[in-house]
Short mmCIF file of C-alpha atoms and ligand atoms in Angstrom, two decimals:
data_model
loop_
_atom_site.label_atom_id
_atom_site.label_comp_id
_atom_site.label_asym_id
_atom_site.label_seq_id
_atom_site.Cartn_x
_atom_site.Cartn_y
_atom_site.Cartn_z
CA MET A 1 46.22 87.14 43.31
CA ASN A 2 44.24 84.01 42.65
CA TYR A 3 40.88 82.33 42.22
CA LYS A 4 38.70 81.33 45.16
CA ASN A 5 35.48 79.51 44.24
CA ASN A 6 36.03 80.64 40.66
CA ASN A 7 36.14 84.31 41.61
CA PHE A 8 39.37 86.23 41.12
CA TYR A 9 40.74 87.75 44.31
CA ILE A 10 43.43 90.29 44.96
CA GLU A 11 44.58 89.25 48.39
CA LYS A 12 41.31 89.14 50.38
CA ILE A 13 39.27 91.32 48.04
CA LYS A 14 37.04 90.00 45.28
CA ALA A 15 38.24 91.86 42.18
CA GLU A 16 34.69 92.35 40.86
CA LYS A 17 33.91 94.46 43.90
CA LEU A 18 36.72 96.82 42.97
CA ILE A 19 35.26 97.47 39.52
CA LYS A 20 31.86 98.08 41.10
CA LYS A 21 33.32 100.59 43.52
CA TYR A 22 35.97 102.33 41.43
CA GLY A 23 34.91 101.71 37.82
CA SER A 24 37.17 100.47 35.05
CA PRO A 25 39.76 100.31 33.59
CA ILE A 26 41.75 100.40 36.80
CA TYR A 27 45.26 99.31 37.78
CA CYS A 28 45.23 97.19 40.90
CA TYR A 29 48.35 96.15 42.83
CA SER A 30 48.87 93.54 45.51
CA ASN A 31 51.06 94.66 48.39
CA LYS A 32 51.94 91.06 49.20
CA SER A 33 53.23 90.30 45.67
CA LEU A 34 55.43 93.37 45.78
CA VAL A 35 56.97 92.50 49.13
CA LYS A 36 57.46 88.91 48.00
CA ASN A 37 59.31 89.99 44.85
CA ILE A 38 61.58 92.34 46.78
CA ASN A 39 62.46 89.62 49.28
CA ASN A 40 62.97 87.02 46.55
CA PHE A 41 65.32 89.33 44.69
CA LYS A 42 67.30 90.12 47.85
CA ASN A 43 67.50 86.45 48.85
CA SER A 44 68.60 85.32 45.41
CA PHE A 45 71.71 87.46 45.63
CA LYS A 46 72.33 87.63 49.36
CA SER A 47 75.68 85.84 49.09
CA PHE A 48 77.28 89.04 47.81
CA ASN A 49 74.87 91.62 49.24
CA PRO A 50 74.43 93.89 46.19
CA LEU A 51 73.12 97.42 46.23
CA ILE A 52 69.70 97.05 44.61
CA CYS A 53 68.56 100.25 42.92
CA PHE A 54 64.96 99.94 41.76
CA SER A 55 64.54 101.16 38.21
CA VAL A 56 62.06 103.95 38.76
CA LYS A 57 61.11 104.21 35.08
CA SER A 58 59.21 100.93 35.37
CA ASN A 59 56.83 102.34 37.97
CA TYR A 60 56.97 105.65 39.81
CA ASN A 61 53.80 105.55 41.83
CA SER A 62 54.66 107.17 45.18
CA THR A 63 53.06 104.43 47.29
CA ILE A 64 54.88 101.71 45.36
CA LEU A 65 58.18 103.59 45.67
CA LYS A 66 57.68 104.08 49.42
CA ILE A 67 57.18 100.34 49.92
CA ILE A 68 60.29 99.65 47.87
CA LYS A 69 62.31 102.18 49.83
CA GLY A 70 60.94 100.76 53.07
CA HIS A 71 62.53 97.45 52.16
CA GLY A 72 65.94 99.05 51.82
CA LEU A 73 66.25 99.42 48.07
CA GLY A 74 67.87 102.40 46.38
CA ALA A 75 66.84 103.93 43.06
CA ASP A 76 67.97 103.98 39.45
CA VAL A 77 66.71 107.20 37.85
CA VAL A 78 66.88 108.60 34.33
CA SER A 79 65.59 112.16 34.54
CA ASP A 80 65.30 115.25 36.69
CA GLY A 81 61.71 114.27 37.39
CA GLU A 82 62.58 110.79 38.65
CA LEU A 83 65.49 112.10 40.71
CA LYS A 84 63.38 114.84 42.32
CA LYS A 85 60.62 112.35 43.03
CA VAL A 86 62.80 109.77 44.81
CA LEU A 87 64.59 112.48 46.80
CA SER A 88 61.23 113.88 47.89
CA LEU A 89 60.25 110.40 49.08
CA GLY A 90 63.39 110.18 51.21
CA PHE A 91 65.62 107.90 49.11
CA LYS A 92 69.20 108.60 50.22
CA PRO A 93 71.45 110.12 47.51
CA ASN A 94 74.13 107.54 48.28
CA ARG A 95 71.70 104.84 47.12
CA ILE A 96 70.78 106.53 43.85
CA VAL A 97 72.36 105.88 40.45
CA TYR A 98 71.60 108.13 37.52
CA SER A 99 71.50 106.50 34.07
CA GLY A 100 70.50 107.72 30.62
CA VAL A 101 72.01 108.52 27.28
CA GLY A 102 70.87 112.14 27.06
CA LYS A 103 71.18 113.89 30.40
CA LYS A 104 71.01 117.66 29.93
CA PHE A 105 73.51 120.06 31.47
CA SER A 106 70.85 121.26 33.94
CA GLU A 107 70.03 117.66 34.92
CA LEU A 108 73.70 116.84 35.50
CA LYS A 109 74.07 120.01 37.55
CA PHE A 110 71.16 119.06 39.77
CA ALA A 111 72.42 115.47 40.26
CA ILE A 112 75.95 116.67 41.10
CA ASN A 113 74.59 119.11 43.65
CA LYS A 114 72.58 116.33 45.25
CA ASN A 115 75.66 114.06 45.51
CA VAL A 116 74.10 110.94 43.98
CA LEU A 117 76.17 107.78 44.36
CA LEU A 118 76.98 107.52 40.65
CA ILE A 119 76.27 109.21 37.39
CA ASN A 120 76.51 106.49 34.76
CA VAL A 121 78.13 108.19 31.79
CA GLU A 122 77.27 107.15 28.24
CA SER A 123 79.42 109.42 26.06
CA GLU A 124 82.63 111.47 26.09
CA SER A 125 80.61 114.67 25.64
CA GLU A 126 78.57 113.89 28.73
CA LEU A 127 81.77 113.28 30.67
CA SER A 128 83.21 116.60 29.58
CA ASN A 129 80.02 118.36 30.76
CA ILE A 130 80.38 116.63 34.13
CA GLU A 131 84.01 117.74 34.34
CA LYS A 132 83.02 121.35 33.61
CA LEU A 133 80.41 121.24 36.36
CA ALA A 134 82.79 119.55 38.80
CA LYS A 135 85.32 122.34 38.22
CA MET A 136 82.61 124.97 38.59
CA PHE A 137 81.54 123.53 41.96
CA LYS A 138 85.10 122.57 43.00
CA LYS A 139 83.96 119.00 43.50
CA LYS A 140 85.09 115.48 42.73
CA VAL A 141 82.20 113.70 41.03
CA ASN A 142 81.75 109.93 41.25
CA ILE A 143 80.91 108.36 37.96
CA GLY A 144 80.27 105.02 36.33
CA LEU A 145 81.16 104.28 32.73
CA ARG A 146 78.38 102.50 30.89
CA LEU A 147 79.78 99.82 28.66
CA ASN A 148 78.18 98.79 25.42
CA PRO A 149 79.44 95.19 25.42
CA ASN A 150 78.06 94.35 21.97
CA ILE A 151 76.10 91.45 23.42
CA ASP A 152 72.67 90.41 22.24
CA ALA A 153 70.33 89.96 25.21
CA LYS A 154 68.09 87.71 23.09
CA THR A 155 65.01 89.71 23.89
CA ASN A 156 62.59 91.84 21.88
CA THR A 157 64.68 94.03 19.59
CA LYS A 158 62.89 97.19 20.79
CA ILE A 159 64.10 96.63 24.35
CA SER A 160 67.58 95.38 23.54
CA THR A 161 70.28 97.86 24.55
CA GLY A 162 73.66 96.12 24.52
CA ARG A 163 74.42 95.65 20.83
CA MET A 164 76.79 97.87 18.87
CA GLN A 165 73.88 99.22 16.80
CA ASP A 166 72.06 100.40 19.96
CA LYS A 167 72.55 103.97 21.14
CA PHE A 168 73.62 103.05 24.66
CA GLY A 169 76.99 103.02 26.37
CA LEU A 170 80.65 103.32 25.39
CA SER A 171 82.72 100.86 23.38
CA VAL A 172 85.58 98.98 25.04
CA SER A 173 88.16 101.14 23.28
CA ASP A 174 86.42 104.36 24.41
CA ILE A 175 86.39 103.06 27.97
CA ILE A 176 90.09 102.22 27.91
CA LYS A 177 90.81 105.71 26.50
CA ILE A 178 88.72 107.42 29.19
CA LEU A 179 90.34 105.40 31.99
CA GLU A 180 93.75 106.48 30.79
CA LYS A 181 92.73 110.13 30.48
CA PHE A 182 90.95 110.44 33.82
CA LYS A 183 92.87 108.08 36.09
CA ASN A 184 94.54 110.96 37.92
CA SER A 185 91.78 113.52 37.42
CA TYR A 186 91.10 115.83 40.32
CA HIS A 187 87.46 116.32 39.39
CA ILE A 188 86.34 112.96 38.06
CA LYS A 189 86.44 109.82 40.15
CA ILE A 190 85.68 106.73 38.07
CA LYS A 191 84.17 104.28 40.52
CA CYS A 192 82.03 101.96 38.47
CA LEU A 193 81.73 100.04 35.26
CA SER A 194 78.06 99.67 34.42
CA VAL A 195 76.18 97.67 31.86
CA HIS A 196 72.55 97.06 30.98
CA ILE A 197 71.98 94.94 27.90
CA GLY A 198 68.20 94.93 27.71
CA SER A 199 64.94 94.09 29.36
CA GLN A 200 62.80 90.93 29.76
CA ILE A 201 65.88 88.71 29.55
CA THR A 202 64.96 85.09 30.16
CA GLN A 203 68.26 83.31 29.63
CA ASN A 204 71.40 83.28 31.77
CA LYS A 205 73.78 83.24 28.84
CA PRO A 206 73.74 86.97 27.99
CA TYR A 207 74.52 87.83 31.65
CA ASN A 208 77.35 85.27 31.67
CA ASN A 209 78.73 86.76 28.48
CA VAL A 210 78.65 90.19 30.10
CA LEU A 211 80.71 88.91 33.04
CA ILE A 212 83.26 87.41 30.67
CA LYS A 213 83.48 90.68 28.72
CA ILE A 214 83.90 92.76 31.87
CA SER A 215 86.57 90.40 33.23
CA LYS A 216 88.53 90.93 30.03
CA ILE A 217 88.27 94.71 30.36
CA LEU A 218 89.39 94.57 33.99
CA ALA A 219 92.37 92.43 33.05
CA LYS A 220 93.32 94.63 30.14
CA SER A 221 92.94 97.99 31.86
CA LYS A 222 94.24 96.92 35.31
CA PHE A 223 91.86 99.57 36.63
CA LYS A 224 90.25 99.03 40.04
CA PHE A 225 86.53 99.69 39.94
CA GLU A 226 84.81 99.84 43.33
CA TYR A 227 81.47 98.88 41.78
CA ILE A 228 80.28 96.81 38.88
CA ASP A 229 76.70 97.76 38.00
CA LEU A 230 75.04 94.90 36.13
CA GLY A 231 71.83 96.82 35.40
CA GLY A 232 68.42 95.18 35.39
CA GLY A 233 66.66 93.22 32.69
CA MET A 234 65.60 90.11 34.59
CA GLY A 235 62.57 88.75 32.77
CA ILE A 236 59.29 87.61 34.28
CA LYS A 237 56.90 84.84 33.29
CA TYR A 238 54.21 86.59 31.23
CA ASN A 239 52.79 83.26 30.08
CA GLN A 240 53.33 79.51 30.04
CA ASN A 241 55.83 79.72 27.19
CA THR A 242 58.18 82.26 28.81
CA LYS A 243 61.50 80.76 29.91
CA LYS A 244 62.75 81.58 33.38
CA LEU A 245 66.13 82.89 34.43
CA ASN A 246 68.04 80.54 36.69
CA TYR A 247 68.69 82.92 39.59
CA SER A 248 70.69 80.45 41.61
CA LYS A 249 73.19 79.81 38.79
CA LEU A 250 73.34 83.52 37.99
CA SER A 251 74.01 84.36 41.61
CA LYS A 252 76.81 81.79 41.93
CA ASN A 253 78.45 83.13 38.81
CA ILE A 254 78.30 86.74 39.99
CA LEU A 255 79.59 85.79 43.45
CA LYS A 256 82.64 84.18 41.86
CA PHE A 257 83.16 87.24 39.68
CA SER A 258 82.83 89.74 42.54
CA LYS A 259 85.21 87.79 44.78
CA LYS A 260 87.79 87.49 42.05
CA ASN A 261 87.62 91.19 41.20
CA ASN A 262 87.00 92.41 44.72
CA CYS A 263 84.13 94.70 43.73
CA LYS A 264 80.66 95.51 45.00
CA ILE A 265 77.73 94.68 42.73
CA ILE A 266 74.86 97.02 41.86
CA PHE A 267 71.61 95.90 40.24
CA GLU A 268 68.92 98.07 38.65
CA PRO A 269 65.86 95.81 38.45
CA GLY A 270 62.47 97.19 37.45
CA ARG A 271 60.20 94.58 35.89
CA SER A 272 61.29 91.73 38.19
CA ILE A 273 60.24 93.79 41.22
CA VAL A 274 56.91 95.22 40.04
CA GLY A 275 55.90 93.40 36.85
CA ASN A 276 53.60 90.73 38.25
CA THR A 277 52.27 92.83 41.13
CA ALA A 278 49.39 94.42 39.24
CA VAL A 279 46.44 93.62 37.01
CA LEU A 280 44.45 95.97 34.81
CA LEU A 281 40.79 95.38 35.59
CA THR A 282 38.53 95.96 32.63
CA LYS A 283 34.97 95.39 31.41
CA VAL A 284 33.68 93.96 28.15
CA ILE A 285 31.79 96.72 26.35
CA TYR A 286 30.70 94.87 23.22
CA ILE A 287 31.12 91.52 21.58
CA LYS A 288 31.19 91.59 17.82
CA ASN A 289 30.98 88.39 15.80
CA SER A 290 33.08 88.50 12.68
CA ILE A 291 33.91 85.85 10.11
CA ASN A 292 35.62 83.04 12.05
CA LYS A 293 36.22 85.05 15.20
CA LYS A 294 34.79 87.13 17.98
CA PHE A 295 36.01 90.62 18.77
CA ILE A 296 35.85 91.20 22.50
CA ILE A 297 35.85 94.98 22.80
CA ILE A 298 37.00 95.96 26.28
CA ASP A 299 37.11 99.34 28.02
CA ALA A 300 40.92 99.34 28.41
CA GLY A 301 42.83 100.62 25.41
CA MET A 302 46.38 101.04 24.18
CA ASN A 303 46.43 104.41 25.92
CA ASP A 304 46.06 102.54 29.24
CA LEU A 305 48.53 99.74 28.44
CA ILE A 306 50.67 100.14 25.35
CA ARG A 307 52.96 97.10 25.67
CA PRO A 308 51.01 94.77 23.34
CA ALA A 309 50.74 97.46 20.63
CA LEU A 310 54.33 98.68 20.99
CA TYR A 311 56.29 95.47 21.58
CA ASN A 312 53.81 92.75 20.56
CA ALA A 313 53.93 91.84 24.23
CA THR A 314 51.61 89.11 25.46
CA HIS A 315 49.66 89.70 28.64
CA ASP A 316 47.22 86.98 29.65
CA ILE A 317 43.62 88.09 30.04
CA ILE A 318 41.58 86.20 32.61
CA PRO A 319 37.90 86.36 33.56
CA LEU A 320 37.10 87.62 37.05
CA ASN A 321 34.40 85.01 37.16
CA ARG A 322 35.68 81.66 35.94
CA LYS A 323 33.31 79.22 34.20
CA SER A 324 33.86 75.75 32.80
CA SER A 325 31.97 76.46 29.55
CA LYS A 326 34.12 76.89 26.46
CA ASN A 327 33.69 78.73 23.18
CA SER A 328 36.04 77.14 20.65
CA ILE A 329 36.34 80.02 18.23
CA PRO A 330 39.21 82.54 18.05
CA HIS A 331 38.77 85.57 20.30
CA ASP A 332 40.45 88.87 19.61
CA PHE A 333 40.59 91.10 22.70
CA VAL A 334 40.70 94.69 21.48
CA GLY A 335 40.35 98.15 22.99
CA PRO A 336 38.16 101.09 21.99
CA ILE A 337 40.98 103.20 20.49
CA CYS A 338 40.81 104.11 16.83
CA GLU A 339 43.88 102.12 15.78
CA THR A 340 44.20 98.58 14.52
CA SER A 341 47.17 98.05 16.83
CA ASP A 342 44.86 98.59 19.81
CA ARG A 343 44.75 94.84 20.28
CA PHE A 344 45.69 93.00 23.45
CA LEU A 345 45.46 89.30 22.77
CA LYS A 346 44.43 86.76 20.20
CA ILE A 347 43.37 83.46 21.67
CA LYS A 348 42.06 80.23 20.09
CA SER A 349 39.21 79.65 22.51
CA TYR A 350 37.86 81.20 25.68
CA GLN A 351 35.18 80.55 28.24
CA LYS A 352 31.69 81.74 27.27
CA ILE A 353 31.82 85.47 27.59
CA ASN A 354 29.14 88.17 27.63
CA GLU A 355 28.94 91.92 27.27
CA GLY A 356 29.39 93.45 30.74
CA ASP A 357 31.72 90.66 31.95
CA ASN A 358 34.77 91.68 33.94
CA LEU A 359 38.33 90.69 33.07
CA ALA A 360 41.88 91.21 34.31
CA ILE A 361 44.87 91.85 32.07
CA LYS A 362 47.77 90.32 33.95
CA ASP A 363 51.32 91.39 34.88
CA VAL A 364 50.96 95.10 34.16
CA GLY A 365 52.92 96.47 37.15
CA ALA A 366 56.00 97.37 35.09
CA TYR A 367 55.86 99.80 32.15
CA GLY A 368 52.07 99.87 32.49
CA ILE A 369 50.73 103.07 33.99
CA VAL A 370 54.02 104.92 33.35
CA LEU A 371 53.49 104.54 29.61
CA ALA A 372 49.78 105.41 29.73
CA SER A 373 48.64 108.49 27.84
CA ASN A 374 45.62 110.61 27.10
CA TYR A 375 45.44 109.39 23.50
CA ASN A 376 41.92 109.72 22.09
CA LEU A 377 41.44 112.20 24.96
CA ARG A 378 40.85 109.48 27.51
CA PRO A 379 41.78 110.04 31.16
CA ARG A 380 44.51 107.75 32.49
CA PRO A 381 43.25 104.94 34.74
CA ILE A 382 43.60 105.33 38.49
CA GLU A 383 45.64 102.93 40.60
CA ILE A 384 44.68 101.12 43.79
CA ILE A 385 46.58 98.76 46.06
CA VAL A 386 45.20 95.92 48.15
CA LYS A 387 46.81 94.83 51.39
CA ASP A 388 44.92 91.91 52.96
CA SER A 389 41.40 93.30 53.00
CA ILE A 390 42.34 96.96 52.88
CA VAL A 391 42.03 98.85 49.61
CA LYS A 392 43.78 102.17 49.06
CA LYS A 393 43.52 104.56 46.14
CA ILE A 394 47.10 105.46 45.21
CA SER A 395 46.71 107.87 42.32
CA LYS A 396 44.40 110.72 41.52
CA LYS A 397 41.68 110.43 38.92
CA GLN A 398 42.39 112.72 36.00
CA ASN A 399 39.51 115.07 35.60
CA LEU A 400 38.17 114.82 32.06
CA ASN A 401 37.36 118.55 31.99
CA ASP A 402 40.98 119.37 32.92
CA ILE A 403 42.40 117.37 30.08
CA ILE A 404 39.77 118.71 27.71
N1 LLP B 501 68.71 100.04 33.97
C1 LLP B 501 68.70 100.68 32.79
C2 LLP B 501 69.86 101.51 32.40
C3 LLP B 501 67.58 100.56 31.93
O1 LLP B 501 67.58 101.20 30.77
C4 LLP B 501 66.48 99.76 32.33
C5 LLP B 501 65.31 99.63 31.48
C6 LLP B 501 66.54 99.11 33.59
C7 LLP B 501 67.68 99.27 34.36
C8 LLP B 501 65.43 98.26 34.11
O2 LLP B 501 65.21 97.14 33.33
P1 LLP B 501 64.18 95.99 33.80
O3 LLP B 501 64.74 95.33 35.03
O4 LLP B 501 62.87 96.64 34.10
O5 LLP B 501 64.10 95.11 32.63
N2 LLP B 501 59.12 99.71 28.18
C9 LLP B 501 59.73 98.42 27.92
C10 LLP B 501 60.97 98.19 28.75
C11 LLP B 501 62.01 99.27 28.58
C12 LLP B 501 63.20 99.09 29.48
C13 LLP B 501 64.05 100.30 29.49
N3 LLP B 501 65.18 100.21 30.33
C14 LLP B 501 58.70 97.32 28.17
O6 LLP B 501 57.56 97.63 28.47
O7 LLP B 501 59.02 96.15 28.01
#
């Protein structure tokens, strides 16, 4: 996705043409970016050949999932819906891990019957439900124990999951207790220690701290885990100021760890696979001049992309038609929703912009469409994917009358 003669292109297609044909707002993916991310992720960690389970919650569009599966990735799911979806797309159960703090009895039952690789357990009550089901079905169920390592991932507090005050995982002492209790269990086979400390992590240190913490647990418990699941969380570069993870150092560190402990590594990346693969194309409806700033009112709203409103996330907004002219007055890009938090970006200056101009909100491939809603009774945007010069519609338009 880039400019050619000042026009923004998605692969070989001029983005403006897509708005003309399909309307706006519209999510648009690049096939090439997706494949590149998958290959980069695999290459970064090829020295220890991890099982990479794509975190389906970040994007569950069927076409996107099929591409991901086609490149050999498994799936990390968190609900009946996600599990049923990936199974229906042909993901193999032995490449599926099931996470989540509140899996219902019926959801556990379904996952056990489908023989997923691991159910990552987050509480003693969940484990006792799994044991009941295992006895009922006369099965031995493979599980992972999700550790809450009490480590701060140094990310937005709303997407931080590894501190003691967060609801996720089991404490070290609970894990030691469970290992003792279930080490000879006929129905529960503890295969994995899993951890996920948060999302949009941009520093290596929290991951290194996790490895240190896990090493200590392994030494203390003397328990042999077949897998260590290090979760996802790898951050992406949303703008110039975002730091970048050092994948090569991270990989070397994990290789050393996995050799020493003789275990296989699992990852559950979401954002780092799909985050920068899509833009949200949108049109300027009105421009309103206020005291000391311009409100640029666009046709995408917080119902289409909630990340800025929910997490104060910054997504760059670029013009589809780039000009050299500049308007040195603050611009506030806002949506049409009746909420003050329906605001995407505040920027000190922008190129001269007019009503009817077309823009792209960048890096919306992860936690974009999956968090979209019908708030203000607006239909969700459709999704399209571009591969070279081929454009494919990959989700159905919601019929306004249906949602009315
Ligand atoms: N594994 C587990 C257990 C998770 O809870 C998550 C994300 C992932 C893997 C994938 O993390 P990723 O690689 O995508 O960072 N809606 C928020 C992000 C919520 C993340 C929830 N868990 C956002 O838009 O930033």
